[in-house]
PDB file of C-alpha atoms in Angstrom:
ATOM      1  CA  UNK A 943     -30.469 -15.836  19.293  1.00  0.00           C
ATOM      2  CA  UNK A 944     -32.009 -13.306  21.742  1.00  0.00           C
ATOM      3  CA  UNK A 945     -33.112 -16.057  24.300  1.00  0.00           C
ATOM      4  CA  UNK A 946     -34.029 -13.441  26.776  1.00  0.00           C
ATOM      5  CA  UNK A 947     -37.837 -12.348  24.875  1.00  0.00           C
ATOM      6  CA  UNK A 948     -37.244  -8.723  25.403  1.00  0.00           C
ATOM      7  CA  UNK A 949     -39.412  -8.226  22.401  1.00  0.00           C
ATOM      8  CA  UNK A 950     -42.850  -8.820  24.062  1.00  0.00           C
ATOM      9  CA  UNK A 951     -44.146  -6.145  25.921  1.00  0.00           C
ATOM     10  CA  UNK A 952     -43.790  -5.582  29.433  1.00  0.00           C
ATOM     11  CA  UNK A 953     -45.953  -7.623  31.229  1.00  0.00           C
ATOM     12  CA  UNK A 954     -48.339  -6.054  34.661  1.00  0.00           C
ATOM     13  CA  UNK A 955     -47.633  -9.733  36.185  1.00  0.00           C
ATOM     14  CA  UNK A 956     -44.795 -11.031  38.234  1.00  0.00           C
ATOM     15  CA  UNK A 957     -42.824 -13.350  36.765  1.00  0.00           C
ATOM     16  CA  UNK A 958     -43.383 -17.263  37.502  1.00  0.00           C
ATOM     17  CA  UNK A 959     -40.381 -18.777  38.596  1.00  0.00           C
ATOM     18  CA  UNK A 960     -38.082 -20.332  36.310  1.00  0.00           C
ATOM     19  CA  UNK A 961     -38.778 -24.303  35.293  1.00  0.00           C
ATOM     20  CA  UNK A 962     -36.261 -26.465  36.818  1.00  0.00           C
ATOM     21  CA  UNK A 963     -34.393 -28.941  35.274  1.00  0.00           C
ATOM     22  CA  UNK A 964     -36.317 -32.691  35.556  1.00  0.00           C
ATOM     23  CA  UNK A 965     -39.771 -30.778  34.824  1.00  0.00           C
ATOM     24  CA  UNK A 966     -41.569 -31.915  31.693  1.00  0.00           C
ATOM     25  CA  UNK A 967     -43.751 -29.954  29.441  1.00  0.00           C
ATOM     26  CA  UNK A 968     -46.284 -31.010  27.226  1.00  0.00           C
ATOM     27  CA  UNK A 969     -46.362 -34.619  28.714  1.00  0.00           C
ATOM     28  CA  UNK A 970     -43.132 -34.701  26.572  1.00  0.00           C
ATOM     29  CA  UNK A 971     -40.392 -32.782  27.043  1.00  0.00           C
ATOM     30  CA  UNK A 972     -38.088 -32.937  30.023  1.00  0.00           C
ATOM     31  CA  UNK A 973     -36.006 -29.775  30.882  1.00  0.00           C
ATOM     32  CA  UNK A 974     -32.649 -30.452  31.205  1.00  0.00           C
ATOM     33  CA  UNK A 975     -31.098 -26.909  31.137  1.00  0.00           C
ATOM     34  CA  UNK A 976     -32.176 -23.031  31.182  1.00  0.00           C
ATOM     35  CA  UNK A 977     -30.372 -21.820  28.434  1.00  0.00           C
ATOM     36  CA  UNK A 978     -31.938 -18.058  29.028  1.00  0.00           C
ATOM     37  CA  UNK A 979     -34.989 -16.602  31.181  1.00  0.00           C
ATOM     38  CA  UNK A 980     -36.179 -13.030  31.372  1.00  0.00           C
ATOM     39  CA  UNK A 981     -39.445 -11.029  32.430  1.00  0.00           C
ATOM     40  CA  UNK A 982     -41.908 -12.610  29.997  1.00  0.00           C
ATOM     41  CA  UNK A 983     -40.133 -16.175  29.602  1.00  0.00           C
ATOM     42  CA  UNK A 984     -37.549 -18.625  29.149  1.00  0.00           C
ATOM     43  CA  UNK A 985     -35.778 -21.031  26.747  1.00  0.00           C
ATOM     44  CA  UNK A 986     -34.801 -24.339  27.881  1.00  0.00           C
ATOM     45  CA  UNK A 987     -32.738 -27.452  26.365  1.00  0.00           C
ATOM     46  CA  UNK A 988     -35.043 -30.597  26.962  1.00  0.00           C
ATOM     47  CA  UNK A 989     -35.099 -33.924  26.116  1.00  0.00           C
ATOM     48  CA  UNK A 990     -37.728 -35.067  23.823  1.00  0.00           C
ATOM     49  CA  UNK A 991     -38.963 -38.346  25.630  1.00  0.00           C
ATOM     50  CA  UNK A 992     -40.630 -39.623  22.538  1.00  0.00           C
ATOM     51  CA  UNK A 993     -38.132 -39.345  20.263  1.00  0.00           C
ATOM     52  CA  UNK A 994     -35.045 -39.614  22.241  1.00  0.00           C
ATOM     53  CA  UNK A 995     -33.838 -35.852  21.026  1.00  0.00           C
ATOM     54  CA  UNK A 996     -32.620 -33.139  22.424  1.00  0.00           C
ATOM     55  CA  UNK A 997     -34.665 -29.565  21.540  1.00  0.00           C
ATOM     56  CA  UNK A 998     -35.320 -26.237  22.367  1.00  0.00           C
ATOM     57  CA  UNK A 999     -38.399 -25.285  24.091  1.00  0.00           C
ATOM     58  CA  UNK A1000     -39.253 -21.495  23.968  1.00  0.00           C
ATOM     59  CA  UNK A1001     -42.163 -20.724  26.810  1.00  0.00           C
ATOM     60  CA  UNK A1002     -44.329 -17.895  27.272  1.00  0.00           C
ATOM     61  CA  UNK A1003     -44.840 -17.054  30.815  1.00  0.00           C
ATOM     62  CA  UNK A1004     -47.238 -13.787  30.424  1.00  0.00           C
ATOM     63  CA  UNK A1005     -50.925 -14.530  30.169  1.00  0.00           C
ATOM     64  CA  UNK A1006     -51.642 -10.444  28.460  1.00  0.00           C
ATOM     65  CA  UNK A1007     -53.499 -10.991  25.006  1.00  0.00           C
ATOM     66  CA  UNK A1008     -50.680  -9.160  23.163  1.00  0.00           C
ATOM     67  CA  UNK A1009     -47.225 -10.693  23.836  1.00  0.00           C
ATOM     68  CA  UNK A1010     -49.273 -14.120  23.767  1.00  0.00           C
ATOM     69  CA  UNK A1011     -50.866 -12.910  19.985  1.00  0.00           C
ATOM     70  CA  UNK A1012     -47.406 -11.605  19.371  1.00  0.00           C
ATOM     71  CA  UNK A1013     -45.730 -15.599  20.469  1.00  0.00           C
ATOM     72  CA  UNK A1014     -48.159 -17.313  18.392  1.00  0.00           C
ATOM     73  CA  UNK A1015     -47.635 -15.392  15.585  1.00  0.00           C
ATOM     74  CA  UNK A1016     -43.850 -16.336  15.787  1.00  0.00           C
ATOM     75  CA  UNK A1017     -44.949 -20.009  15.713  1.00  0.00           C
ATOM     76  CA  UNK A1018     -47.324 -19.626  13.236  1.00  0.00           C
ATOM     77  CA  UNK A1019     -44.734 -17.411  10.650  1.00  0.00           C
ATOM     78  CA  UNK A1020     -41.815 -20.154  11.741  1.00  0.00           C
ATOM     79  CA  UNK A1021     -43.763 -22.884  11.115  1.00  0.00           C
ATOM     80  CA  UNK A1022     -44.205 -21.883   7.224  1.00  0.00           C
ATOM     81  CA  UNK A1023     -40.745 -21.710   6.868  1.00  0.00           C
ATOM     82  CA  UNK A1024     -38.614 -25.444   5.879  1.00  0.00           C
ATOM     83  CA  UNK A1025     -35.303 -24.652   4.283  1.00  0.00           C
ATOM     84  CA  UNK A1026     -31.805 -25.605   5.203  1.00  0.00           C
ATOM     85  CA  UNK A1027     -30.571 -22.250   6.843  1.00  0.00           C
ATOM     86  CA  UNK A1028     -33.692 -21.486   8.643  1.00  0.00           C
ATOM     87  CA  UNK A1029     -34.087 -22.660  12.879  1.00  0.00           C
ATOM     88  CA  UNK A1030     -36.801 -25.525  12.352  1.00  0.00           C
ATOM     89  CA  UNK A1031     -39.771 -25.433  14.376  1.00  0.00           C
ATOM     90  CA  UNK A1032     -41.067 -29.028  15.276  1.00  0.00           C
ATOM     91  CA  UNK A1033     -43.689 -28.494  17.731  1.00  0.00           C
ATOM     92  CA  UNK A1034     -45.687 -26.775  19.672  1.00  0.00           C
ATOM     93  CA  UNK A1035     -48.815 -26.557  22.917  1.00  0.00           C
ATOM     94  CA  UNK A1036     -49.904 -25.119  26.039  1.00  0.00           C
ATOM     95  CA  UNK A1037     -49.287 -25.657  29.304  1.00  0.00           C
ATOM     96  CA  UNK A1038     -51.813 -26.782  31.796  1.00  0.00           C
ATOM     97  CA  UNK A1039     -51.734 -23.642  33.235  1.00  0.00           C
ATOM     98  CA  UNK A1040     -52.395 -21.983  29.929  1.00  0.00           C
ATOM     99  CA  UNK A1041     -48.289 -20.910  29.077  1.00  0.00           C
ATOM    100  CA  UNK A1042     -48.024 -21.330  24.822  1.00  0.00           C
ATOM    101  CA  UNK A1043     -44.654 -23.108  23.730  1.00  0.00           C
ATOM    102  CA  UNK A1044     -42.400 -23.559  21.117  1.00  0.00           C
ATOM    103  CA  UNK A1045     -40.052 -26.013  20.211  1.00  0.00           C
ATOM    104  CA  UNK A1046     -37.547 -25.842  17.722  1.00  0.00           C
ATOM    105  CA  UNK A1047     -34.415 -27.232  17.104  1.00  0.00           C
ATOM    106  CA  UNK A1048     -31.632 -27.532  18.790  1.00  0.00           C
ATOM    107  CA  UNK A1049     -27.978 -26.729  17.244  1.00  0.00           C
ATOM    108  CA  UNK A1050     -25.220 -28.407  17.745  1.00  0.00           C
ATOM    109  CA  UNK A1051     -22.877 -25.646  19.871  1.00  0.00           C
ATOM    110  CA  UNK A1052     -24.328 -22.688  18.168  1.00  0.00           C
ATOM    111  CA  UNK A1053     -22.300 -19.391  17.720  1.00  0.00           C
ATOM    112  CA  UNK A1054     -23.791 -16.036  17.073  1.00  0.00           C
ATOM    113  CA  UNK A1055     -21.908 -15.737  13.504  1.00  0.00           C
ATOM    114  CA  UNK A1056     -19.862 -12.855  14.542  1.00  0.00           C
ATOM    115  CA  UNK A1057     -18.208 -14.531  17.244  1.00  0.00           C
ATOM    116  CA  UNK A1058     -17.892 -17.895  14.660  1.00  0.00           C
ATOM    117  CA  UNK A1059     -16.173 -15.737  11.841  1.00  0.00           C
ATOM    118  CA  UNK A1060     -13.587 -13.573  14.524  1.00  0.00           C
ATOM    119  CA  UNK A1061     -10.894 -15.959  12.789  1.00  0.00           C
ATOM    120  CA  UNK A1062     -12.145 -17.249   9.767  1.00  0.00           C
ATOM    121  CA  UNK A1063     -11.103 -15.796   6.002  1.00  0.00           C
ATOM    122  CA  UNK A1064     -12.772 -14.176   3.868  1.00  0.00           C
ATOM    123  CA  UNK A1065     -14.293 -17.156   1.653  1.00  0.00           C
ATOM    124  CA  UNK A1066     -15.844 -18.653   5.101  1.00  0.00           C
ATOM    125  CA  UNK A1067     -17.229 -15.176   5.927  1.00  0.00           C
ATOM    126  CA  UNK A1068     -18.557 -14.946   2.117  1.00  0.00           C
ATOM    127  CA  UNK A1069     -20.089 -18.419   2.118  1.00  0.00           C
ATOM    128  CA  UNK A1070     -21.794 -17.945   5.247  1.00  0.00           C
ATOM    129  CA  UNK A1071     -23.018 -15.223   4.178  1.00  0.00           C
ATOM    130  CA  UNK A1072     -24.324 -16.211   0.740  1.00  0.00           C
ATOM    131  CA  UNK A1073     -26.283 -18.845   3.065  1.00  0.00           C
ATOM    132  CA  UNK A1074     -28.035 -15.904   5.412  1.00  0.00           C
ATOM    133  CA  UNK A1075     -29.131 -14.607   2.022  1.00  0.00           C
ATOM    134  CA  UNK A1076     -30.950 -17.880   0.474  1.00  0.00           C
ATOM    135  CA  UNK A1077     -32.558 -18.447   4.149  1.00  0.00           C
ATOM    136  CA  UNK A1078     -33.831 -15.027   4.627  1.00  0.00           C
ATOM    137  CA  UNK A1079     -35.041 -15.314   0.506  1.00  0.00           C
ATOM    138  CA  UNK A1080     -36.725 -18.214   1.515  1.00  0.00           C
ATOM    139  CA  UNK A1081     -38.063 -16.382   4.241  1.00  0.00           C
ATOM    140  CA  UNK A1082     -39.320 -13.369   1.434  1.00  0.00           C
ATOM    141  CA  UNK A1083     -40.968 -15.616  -0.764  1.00  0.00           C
ATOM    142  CA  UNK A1084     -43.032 -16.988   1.837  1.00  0.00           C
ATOM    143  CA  UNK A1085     -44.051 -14.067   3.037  1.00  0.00           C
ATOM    144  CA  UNK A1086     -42.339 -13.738   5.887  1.00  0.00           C
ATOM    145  CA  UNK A1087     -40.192 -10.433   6.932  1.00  0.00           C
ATOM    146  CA  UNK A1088     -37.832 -11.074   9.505  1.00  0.00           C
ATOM    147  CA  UNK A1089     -36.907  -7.171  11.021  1.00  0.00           C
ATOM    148  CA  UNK A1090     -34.238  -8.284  13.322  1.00  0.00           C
ATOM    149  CA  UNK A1091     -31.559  -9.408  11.432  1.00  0.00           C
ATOM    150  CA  UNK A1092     -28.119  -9.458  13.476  1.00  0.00           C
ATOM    151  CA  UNK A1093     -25.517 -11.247  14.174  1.00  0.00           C
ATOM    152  CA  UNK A1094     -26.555 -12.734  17.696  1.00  0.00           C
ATOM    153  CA  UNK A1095     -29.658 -14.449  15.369  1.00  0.00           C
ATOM    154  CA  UNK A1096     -27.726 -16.156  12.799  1.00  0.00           C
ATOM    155  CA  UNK A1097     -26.411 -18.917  14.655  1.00  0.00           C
ATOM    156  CA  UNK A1098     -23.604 -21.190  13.193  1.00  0.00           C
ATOM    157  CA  UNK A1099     -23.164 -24.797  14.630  1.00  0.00           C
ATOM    158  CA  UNK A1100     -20.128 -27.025  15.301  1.00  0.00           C
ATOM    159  CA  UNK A1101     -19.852 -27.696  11.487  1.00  0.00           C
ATOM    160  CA  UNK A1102     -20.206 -24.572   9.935  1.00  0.00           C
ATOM    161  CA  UNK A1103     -23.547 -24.772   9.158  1.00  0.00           C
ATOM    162  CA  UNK A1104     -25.613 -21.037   9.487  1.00  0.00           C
ATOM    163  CA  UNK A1105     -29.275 -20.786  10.545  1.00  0.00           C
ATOM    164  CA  UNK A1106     -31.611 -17.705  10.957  1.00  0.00           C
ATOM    165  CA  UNK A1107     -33.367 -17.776  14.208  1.00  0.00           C
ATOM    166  CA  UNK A1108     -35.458 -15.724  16.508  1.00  0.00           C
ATOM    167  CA  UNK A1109     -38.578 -15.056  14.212  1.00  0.00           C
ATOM    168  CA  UNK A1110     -40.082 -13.227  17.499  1.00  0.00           C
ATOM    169  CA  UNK A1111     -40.372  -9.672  15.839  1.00  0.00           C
ATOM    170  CA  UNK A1112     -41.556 -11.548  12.215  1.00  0.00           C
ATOM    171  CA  UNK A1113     -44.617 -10.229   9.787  1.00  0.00           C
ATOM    172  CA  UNK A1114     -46.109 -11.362   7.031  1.00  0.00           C
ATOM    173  CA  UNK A1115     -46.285  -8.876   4.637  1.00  0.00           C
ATOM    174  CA  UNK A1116     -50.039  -9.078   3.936  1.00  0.00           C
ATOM    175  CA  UNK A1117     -51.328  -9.652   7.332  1.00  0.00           C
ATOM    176  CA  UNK A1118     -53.431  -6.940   8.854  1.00  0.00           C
ATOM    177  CA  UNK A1119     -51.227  -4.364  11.285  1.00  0.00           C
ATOM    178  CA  UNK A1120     -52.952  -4.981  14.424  1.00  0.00           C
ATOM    179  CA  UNK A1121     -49.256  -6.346  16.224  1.00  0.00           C
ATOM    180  CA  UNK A1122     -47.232  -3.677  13.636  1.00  0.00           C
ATOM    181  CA  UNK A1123     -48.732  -0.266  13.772  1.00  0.00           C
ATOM    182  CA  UNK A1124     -46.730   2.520  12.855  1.00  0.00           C
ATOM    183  CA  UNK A1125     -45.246   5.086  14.573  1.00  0.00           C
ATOM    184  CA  UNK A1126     -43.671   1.652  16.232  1.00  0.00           C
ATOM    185  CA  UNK A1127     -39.878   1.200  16.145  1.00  0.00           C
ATOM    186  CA  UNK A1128     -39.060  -3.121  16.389  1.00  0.00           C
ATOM    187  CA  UNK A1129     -35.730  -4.560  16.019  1.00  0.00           C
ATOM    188  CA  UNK A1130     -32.324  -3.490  16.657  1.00  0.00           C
ATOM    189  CA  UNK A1131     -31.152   0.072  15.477  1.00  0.00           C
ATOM    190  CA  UNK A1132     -28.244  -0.804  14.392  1.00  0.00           C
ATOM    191  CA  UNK A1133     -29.191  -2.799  11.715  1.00  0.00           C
ATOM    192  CA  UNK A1134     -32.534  -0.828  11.082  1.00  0.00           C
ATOM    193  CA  UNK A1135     -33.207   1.410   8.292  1.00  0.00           C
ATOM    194  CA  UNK A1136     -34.301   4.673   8.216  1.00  0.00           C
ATOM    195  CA  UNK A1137     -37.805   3.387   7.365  1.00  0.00           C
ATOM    196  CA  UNK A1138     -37.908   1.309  10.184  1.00  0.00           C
ATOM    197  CA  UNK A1139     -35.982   3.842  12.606  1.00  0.00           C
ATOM    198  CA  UNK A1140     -39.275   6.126  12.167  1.00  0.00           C
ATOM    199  CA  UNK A1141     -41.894   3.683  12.668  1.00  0.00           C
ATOM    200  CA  UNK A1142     -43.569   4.040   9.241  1.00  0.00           C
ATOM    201  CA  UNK A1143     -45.544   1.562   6.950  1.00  0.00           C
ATOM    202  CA  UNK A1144     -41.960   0.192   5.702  1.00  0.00           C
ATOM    203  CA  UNK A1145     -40.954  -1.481   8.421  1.00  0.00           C
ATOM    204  CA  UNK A1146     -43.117  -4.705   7.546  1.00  0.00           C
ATOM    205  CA  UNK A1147     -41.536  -4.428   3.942  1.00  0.00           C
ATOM    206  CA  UNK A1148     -38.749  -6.727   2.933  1.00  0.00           C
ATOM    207  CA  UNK A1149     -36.543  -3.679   2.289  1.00  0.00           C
ATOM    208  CA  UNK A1150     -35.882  -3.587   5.968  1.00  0.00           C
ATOM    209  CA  UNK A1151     -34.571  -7.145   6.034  1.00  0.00           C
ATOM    210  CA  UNK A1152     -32.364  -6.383   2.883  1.00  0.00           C
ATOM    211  CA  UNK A1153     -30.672  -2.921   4.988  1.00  0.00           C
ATOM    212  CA  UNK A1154     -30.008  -5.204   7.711  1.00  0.00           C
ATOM    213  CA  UNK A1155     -27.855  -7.721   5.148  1.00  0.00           C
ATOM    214  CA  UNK A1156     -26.201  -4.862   3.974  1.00  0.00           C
ATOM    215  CA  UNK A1157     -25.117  -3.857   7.537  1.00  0.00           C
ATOM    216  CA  UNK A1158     -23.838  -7.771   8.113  1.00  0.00           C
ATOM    217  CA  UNK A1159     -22.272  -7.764   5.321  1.00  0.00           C
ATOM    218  CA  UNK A1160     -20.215  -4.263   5.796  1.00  0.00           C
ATOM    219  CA  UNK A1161     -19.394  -5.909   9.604  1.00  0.00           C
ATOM    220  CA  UNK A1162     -18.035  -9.340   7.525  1.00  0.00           C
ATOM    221  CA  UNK A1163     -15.570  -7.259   5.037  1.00  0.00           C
ATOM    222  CA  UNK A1164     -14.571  -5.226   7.847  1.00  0.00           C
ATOM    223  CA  UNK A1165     -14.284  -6.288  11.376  1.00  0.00           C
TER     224      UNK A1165
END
């Protein structure tokens, strides 16, 4: 998962410092680790004080209308998503000081699934992949495109189990193209399509996601 949100826009602001371990956001969640911080936030390991959990909280720390619009659109567009080899989101709020947060699950020692299958044979690399598919179909039929499928979002835990993460550069297909204009080039160009690549009308089209599984899937028979 890209925990460092370069996908929001630069922000005119300097950044806040970093929240330190002990802090607790929400009235509810008490930061035990940074797990990554950049310009326009951070994503932290907490401890869920109600329910005795650990999670991941993902916190916004620009106050511009855009990457904010752009964050609560990834909570919104995660939030319709509940199947097996999607990242769950569980809850989310705003900071006293106006910050919008995430929080999601957190995996048990997640790997991005490149790293997992360096080793593994080819039925673990097929199987793994099968289950990208049906979470990224799930995704489709809910609306939902993804447009940064890679490796370093498809995290696999301790016991082999794969999730798609990182819905920060999501769309629904249908929803107007305020966030999405074209002539805009989102995601990762390795995996993009040409479509995509040129910024036109396609890139919100679940074509793009389906390139992108093609790519993966070249890297699993391959590498």
């Amino acid at each position: 998962m890209d925990w460092s949100f370069g996908n929001i826009a630069p922000d005119s602001h300097p950044p806040e410092e970093a929240i330190a371990p002990g802090v607790v956001i929400g009235g509810r969640y008490q930061v035990v680790d940074v797990l990554g911080s950049g310009a326009q936030g951070e994503v932290l390991a907490a401890n869920d004080l109600q329910l005795g959990r650990t999670v991941a909280v993902k916190l916004l720390k620009s106050h511009q209308d855009t990457p904010r619009e752009r964050f609560l659109r990834e909570g919104r567009l995660t939030a319709s998503l509940t199947h097996p080899n999607v990242v769950s989101l569980l809850a989310g709020g705003v900071t006293p000081d106006g910050r919008p947060f995430l929080v999601l699950e957190l995996l048990d020692d997640p790997v991005p699934l490149d790293v997992y299958v360096r080793d593994e044979p080819l039925d673990v690399r097929m199987r793994l992949f099968a289950d990208v598919c049906r979470g990224v179909g799930a995704a489709h039929s809910a609306g939902v495109v993804h447009r940064d499928l890679k490796p370093s979002n498809l995290l696999v835990d301790r016991h082999g189990h794969v999730r798609v993460c990182d819905f920060g550069l999501s769309v629904h297909q249908h929803e107007e193209a305020a966030l999405t204009q074209t002539n805009t080039v989102v995601g990762t160009p390795l995996y993009m399509s040409p479509e995509a690549l040129l910024g036109t009308e396609r890139n919100r089209s679940p074509q793009q996601d389906v390139w992108s599984l093609g790519v993966l899937l070249y890297q699993l028979l391959t590498d």
